[in-house]
């Protein structure tokens, strides 16, 4: 789905590693959500995107997919060699993928309801960004962890997009904003942007 931040993370990683791929869009809203159809449930029992078919296998969950790509295609690495730095990358990834994004995911917002969904999303994104900004204050160089692009950056940029979508005030997070600006023009990130996806509605394209 063009606006799925979990799918976006994986696209960035694939682009950075220069792994060619084909996209099969799954609409999360058409006909009540194509992810709930029997055909897709066979692909991903959680009825969520993304799923990646690679090496004769089907993998689900964005972090699991990205770690598989890192371990099977270590060229153009997205994890540092240093053990502590690797842990710091995983730390930021987990805060976003476990502590922020799921709480403002479509399925949760539908449950929360139209009237409260913006306030709900703002609360959880703000809570997460306070923590991420603090973590970045000790780990960041040019990017999230040091001066090389890592999986943490793949997770951060889509979450900043989500924050803007829900009108979160980002001024208290200068490090997050600086890294996002640094990466917005990078070819791998630009190609992965929702507005450049085949299922992006014309009115949403930049």
CSV table of C-alpha atoms in Angstrom, one decimal, residues 10-196:
chain,number,residue,atom,x,y,z
A,10,UNK,CA,11.4,-2.2,3.2
A,11,UNK,CA,11.4,-0.3,-0.1
A,12,UNK,CA,14.1,2.0,1.2
A,13,UNK,CA,16.2,-1.0,2.3
A,14,UNK,CA,15.7,-2.8,-1.0
A,15,UNK,CA,16.7,0.4,-2.9
A,16,UNK,CA,19.8,1.1,-0.7
A,17,UNK,CA,21.0,-2.5,-1.3
A,18,UNK,CA,20.1,-2.1,-5.0
A,19,UNK,CA,17.9,-5.2,-5.0
A,20,UNK,CA,15.4,-5.0,-7.9
A,21,UNK,CA,11.8,-5.8,-7.0
A,22,UNK,CA,8.2,-5.7,-8.3
A,23,UNK,CA,5.4,-4.2,-6.4
A,24,UNK,CA,1.9,-5.8,-6.1
A,25,UNK,CA,-0.2,-3.1,-4.4
A,26,UNK,CA,-2.7,-4.2,-1.7
A,27,UNK,CA,-5.3,-1.5,-0.9
A,28,UNK,CA,-5.9,-1.2,2.8
A,29,UNK,CA,-9.2,0.6,2.2
A,30,UNK,CA,-10.7,-0.7,-1.0
A,31,UNK,CA,-13.6,-3.1,-0.4
A,32,UNK,CA,-13.0,-3.0,3.3
A,33,UNK,CA,-9.3,-3.7,2.8
A,34,UNK,CA,-7.7,-6.2,0.4
A,35,UNK,CA,-5.4,-7.4,3.1
A,36,UNK,CA,-8.4,-9.2,4.6
A,37,UNK,CA,-9.2,-11.3,1.6
A,38,UNK,CA,-8.6,-15.0,1.6
A,39,UNK,CA,-5.9,-14.8,-1.0
A,40,UNK,CA,-3.8,-12.3,0.9
A,41,UNK,CA,-4.4,-14.0,4.3
A,42,UNK,CA,-2.5,-17.0,2.8
A,43,UNK,CA,0.4,-14.7,2.1
A,44,UNK,CA,0.3,-12.9,5.5
A,45,UNK,CA,-1.9,-14.4,8.3
A,46,UNK,CA,-1.7,-11.1,10.2
A,47,UNK,CA,-3.5,-9.5,7.2
A,48,UNK,CA,-1.0,-6.6,7.1
A,49,UNK,CA,1.5,-5.2,4.6
A,50,UNK,CA,4.3,-5.7,3.7
A,51,UNK,CA,5.0,-9.3,2.6
A,52,UNK,CA,8.2,-10.0,0.6
A,53,UNK,CA,8.5,-13.0,-1.7
A,54,UNK,CA,12.3,-13.6,-2.1
A,55,UNK,CA,14.6,-16.6,-2.5
A,56,UNK,CA,11.6,-18.9,-2.8
A,57,UNK,CA,10.2,-17.8,0.6
A,58,UNK,CA,7.5,-15.4,1.8
A,59,UNK,CA,8.5,-13.1,4.6
A,60,UNK,CA,6.3,-10.8,6.7
A,61,UNK,CA,7.0,-8.1,9.3
A,62,UNK,CA,9.2,-5.3,8.1
A,63,UNK,CA,12.0,-5.6,10.6
A,64,UNK,CA,12.3,-9.4,10.0
A,65,UNK,CA,12.4,-8.7,6.3
A,66,UNK,CA,15.1,-6.0,6.6
A,67,UNK,CA,17.3,-8.2,8.8
A,68,UNK,CA,16.9,-11.1,6.3
A,69,UNK,CA,18.1,-8.7,3.5
A,70,UNK,CA,21.0,-7.6,5.7
A,71,UNK,CA,22.0,-11.2,6.5
A,72,UNK,CA,21.7,-12.6,3.0
A,73,UNK,CA,22.9,-9.6,1.1
A,74,UNK,CA,25.6,-8.0,3.4
A,75,UNK,CA,27.0,-5.9,0.7
A,76,UNK,CA,26.0,-2.3,1.1
A,77,UNK,CA,25.5,-2.9,4.8
A,78,UNK,CA,22.7,-1.3,6.8
A,79,UNK,CA,24.0,-2.3,10.2
A,80,UNK,CA,27.4,-1.1,11.6
A,81,UNK,CA,30.2,-3.4,12.3
A,82,UNK,CA,30.5,-2.2,15.9
A,83,UNK,CA,28.4,-4.3,18.3
A,84,UNK,CA,27.2,-1.4,20.4
A,85,UNK,CA,26.3,0.7,17.3
A,86,UNK,CA,24.3,-2.3,15.9
A,87,UNK,CA,22.4,-2.4,19.2
A,88,UNK,CA,21.7,1.3,19.0
A,89,UNK,CA,20.3,0.9,15.4
A,90,UNK,CA,18.0,-1.9,16.6
A,91,UNK,CA,17.0,0.2,19.6
A,92,UNK,CA,15.7,3.0,17.4
A,93,UNK,CA,14.1,0.6,15.0
A,94,UNK,CA,12.2,-1.1,17.9
A,95,UNK,CA,11.0,2.1,19.4
A,96,UNK,CA,9.5,3.1,16.1
A,97,UNK,CA,8.3,-0.3,15.0
A,98,UNK,CA,6.9,-1.5,18.4
A,99,UNK,CA,6.4,1.7,20.4
A,100,UNK,CA,5.1,4.3,17.9
A,101,UNK,CA,3.8,3.1,14.5
A,102,UNK,CA,1.5,0.3,15.7
A,103,UNK,CA,-0.4,2.7,17.9
A,104,UNK,CA,-1.3,5.0,15.0
A,105,UNK,CA,-1.8,2.2,12.5
A,106,UNK,CA,-5.0,2.1,10.4
A,107,UNK,CA,-6.5,-0.8,12.2
A,108,UNK,CA,-6.1,1.0,15.6
A,109,UNK,CA,-7.4,4.3,14.3
A,110,UNK,CA,-10.5,2.7,13.0
A,111,UNK,CA,-11.1,1.2,16.5
A,112,UNK,CA,-10.4,4.6,18.2
A,113,UNK,CA,-12.9,6.4,15.9
A,114,UNK,CA,-12.9,9.3,13.5
A,115,UNK,CA,-13.4,12.0,16.2
A,116,UNK,CA,-10.5,10.9,18.4
A,117,UNK,CA,-8.0,9.5,15.9
A,118,UNK,CA,-5.9,12.7,15.3
A,119,UNK,CA,-5.5,13.4,19.0
A,120,UNK,CA,-4.7,9.7,19.6
A,121,UNK,CA,-2.0,9.5,16.9
A,122,UNK,CA,-0.5,12.8,18.0
A,123,UNK,CA,-0.2,11.6,21.6
A,124,UNK,CA,1.6,8.4,20.7
A,125,UNK,CA,3.9,9.9,18.1
A,126,UNK,CA,4.9,12.7,20.4
A,127,UNK,CA,5.6,10.3,23.2
A,128,UNK,CA,7.8,8.2,20.9
A,129,UNK,CA,9.6,11.2,19.3
A,130,UNK,CA,10.6,12.5,22.7
A,131,UNK,CA,12.3,9.2,23.4
A,132,UNK,CA,13.9,9.0,19.9
A,133,UNK,CA,15.2,12.5,20.1
A,134,UNK,CA,16.9,11.7,23.4
A,135,UNK,CA,18.4,8.5,21.9
A,136,UNK,CA,19.6,10.4,18.9
A,137,UNK,CA,21.3,13.0,21.1
A,138,UNK,CA,24.0,10.4,21.9
A,139,UNK,CA,24.0,8.2,18.8
A,140,UNK,CA,23.6,10.5,15.8
A,141,UNK,CA,26.2,11.7,13.5
A,142,UNK,CA,25.1,12.7,10.0
A,143,UNK,CA,22.4,10.0,10.3
A,144,UNK,CA,20.7,8.2,13.2
A,145,UNK,CA,23.7,6.2,14.3
A,146,UNK,CA,27.0,7.7,13.2
A,147,UNK,CA,27.7,8.9,9.6
A,148,UNK,CA,26.4,5.9,7.7
A,149,UNK,CA,22.8,5.2,6.7
A,150,UNK,CA,21.4,2.3,8.7
A,151,UNK,CA,18.1,0.4,9.2
A,152,UNK,CA,17.3,3.1,11.8
A,153,UNK,CA,17.1,5.7,9.1
A,154,UNK,CA,14.9,3.4,7.0
A,155,UNK,CA,12.4,3.4,9.9
A,156,UNK,CA,12.7,7.1,10.9
A,157,UNK,CA,11.9,8.8,7.7
A,158,UNK,CA,8.5,7.1,7.1
A,159,UNK,CA,7.6,7.9,10.7
A,160,UNK,CA,8.3,11.6,10.2
A,161,UNK,CA,6.0,11.5,7.3
A,162,UNK,CA,3.3,10.0,9.5
A,163,UNK,CA,3.9,12.7,12.1
A,164,UNK,CA,3.4,15.4,9.6
A,165,UNK,CA,0.2,13.7,8.3
A,166,UNK,CA,-1.2,13.9,11.8
A,167,UNK,CA,0.0,17.5,12.3
A,168,UNK,CA,2.4,16.8,15.1
A,169,UNK,CA,4.5,19.8,16.1
A,170,UNK,CA,8.1,18.7,15.1
A,171,UNK,CA,9.9,21.8,16.4
A,172,UNK,CA,11.0,20.1,19.7
A,173,UNK,CA,12.9,17.4,17.7
A,174,UNK,CA,15.7,19.2,15.8
A,175,UNK,CA,17.8,16.1,15.4
A,176,UNK,CA,15.0,14.1,13.9
A,177,UNK,CA,14.2,17.0,11.5
A,178,UNK,CA,17.9,17.4,10.5
A,179,UNK,CA,18.2,13.7,9.7
A,180,UNK,CA,14.9,13.7,7.7
A,181,UNK,CA,16.1,16.7,5.7
A,182,UNK,CA,19.5,15.0,5.1
A,183,UNK,CA,17.8,12.0,3.6
A,184,UNK,CA,14.8,13.5,1.7
A,185,UNK,CA,16.8,14.0,-1.4
A,186,UNK,CA,18.7,10.6,-1.3
A,187,UNK,CA,17.8,8.6,-4.5
A,188,UNK,CA,16.9,5.4,-2.5
A,189,UNK,CA,14.6,7.4,-0.2
A,190,UNK,CA,13.1,9.5,-2.9
A,191,UNK,CA,12.2,6.4,-5.0
A,192,UNK,CA,10.6,4.7,-2.0
A,193,UNK,CA,8.4,7.8,-1.2
A,194,UNK,CA,4.7,7.1,-1.2
A,195,UNK,CA,4.1,9.7,-3.9
A,196,UNK,CA,6.3,7.6,-6.3
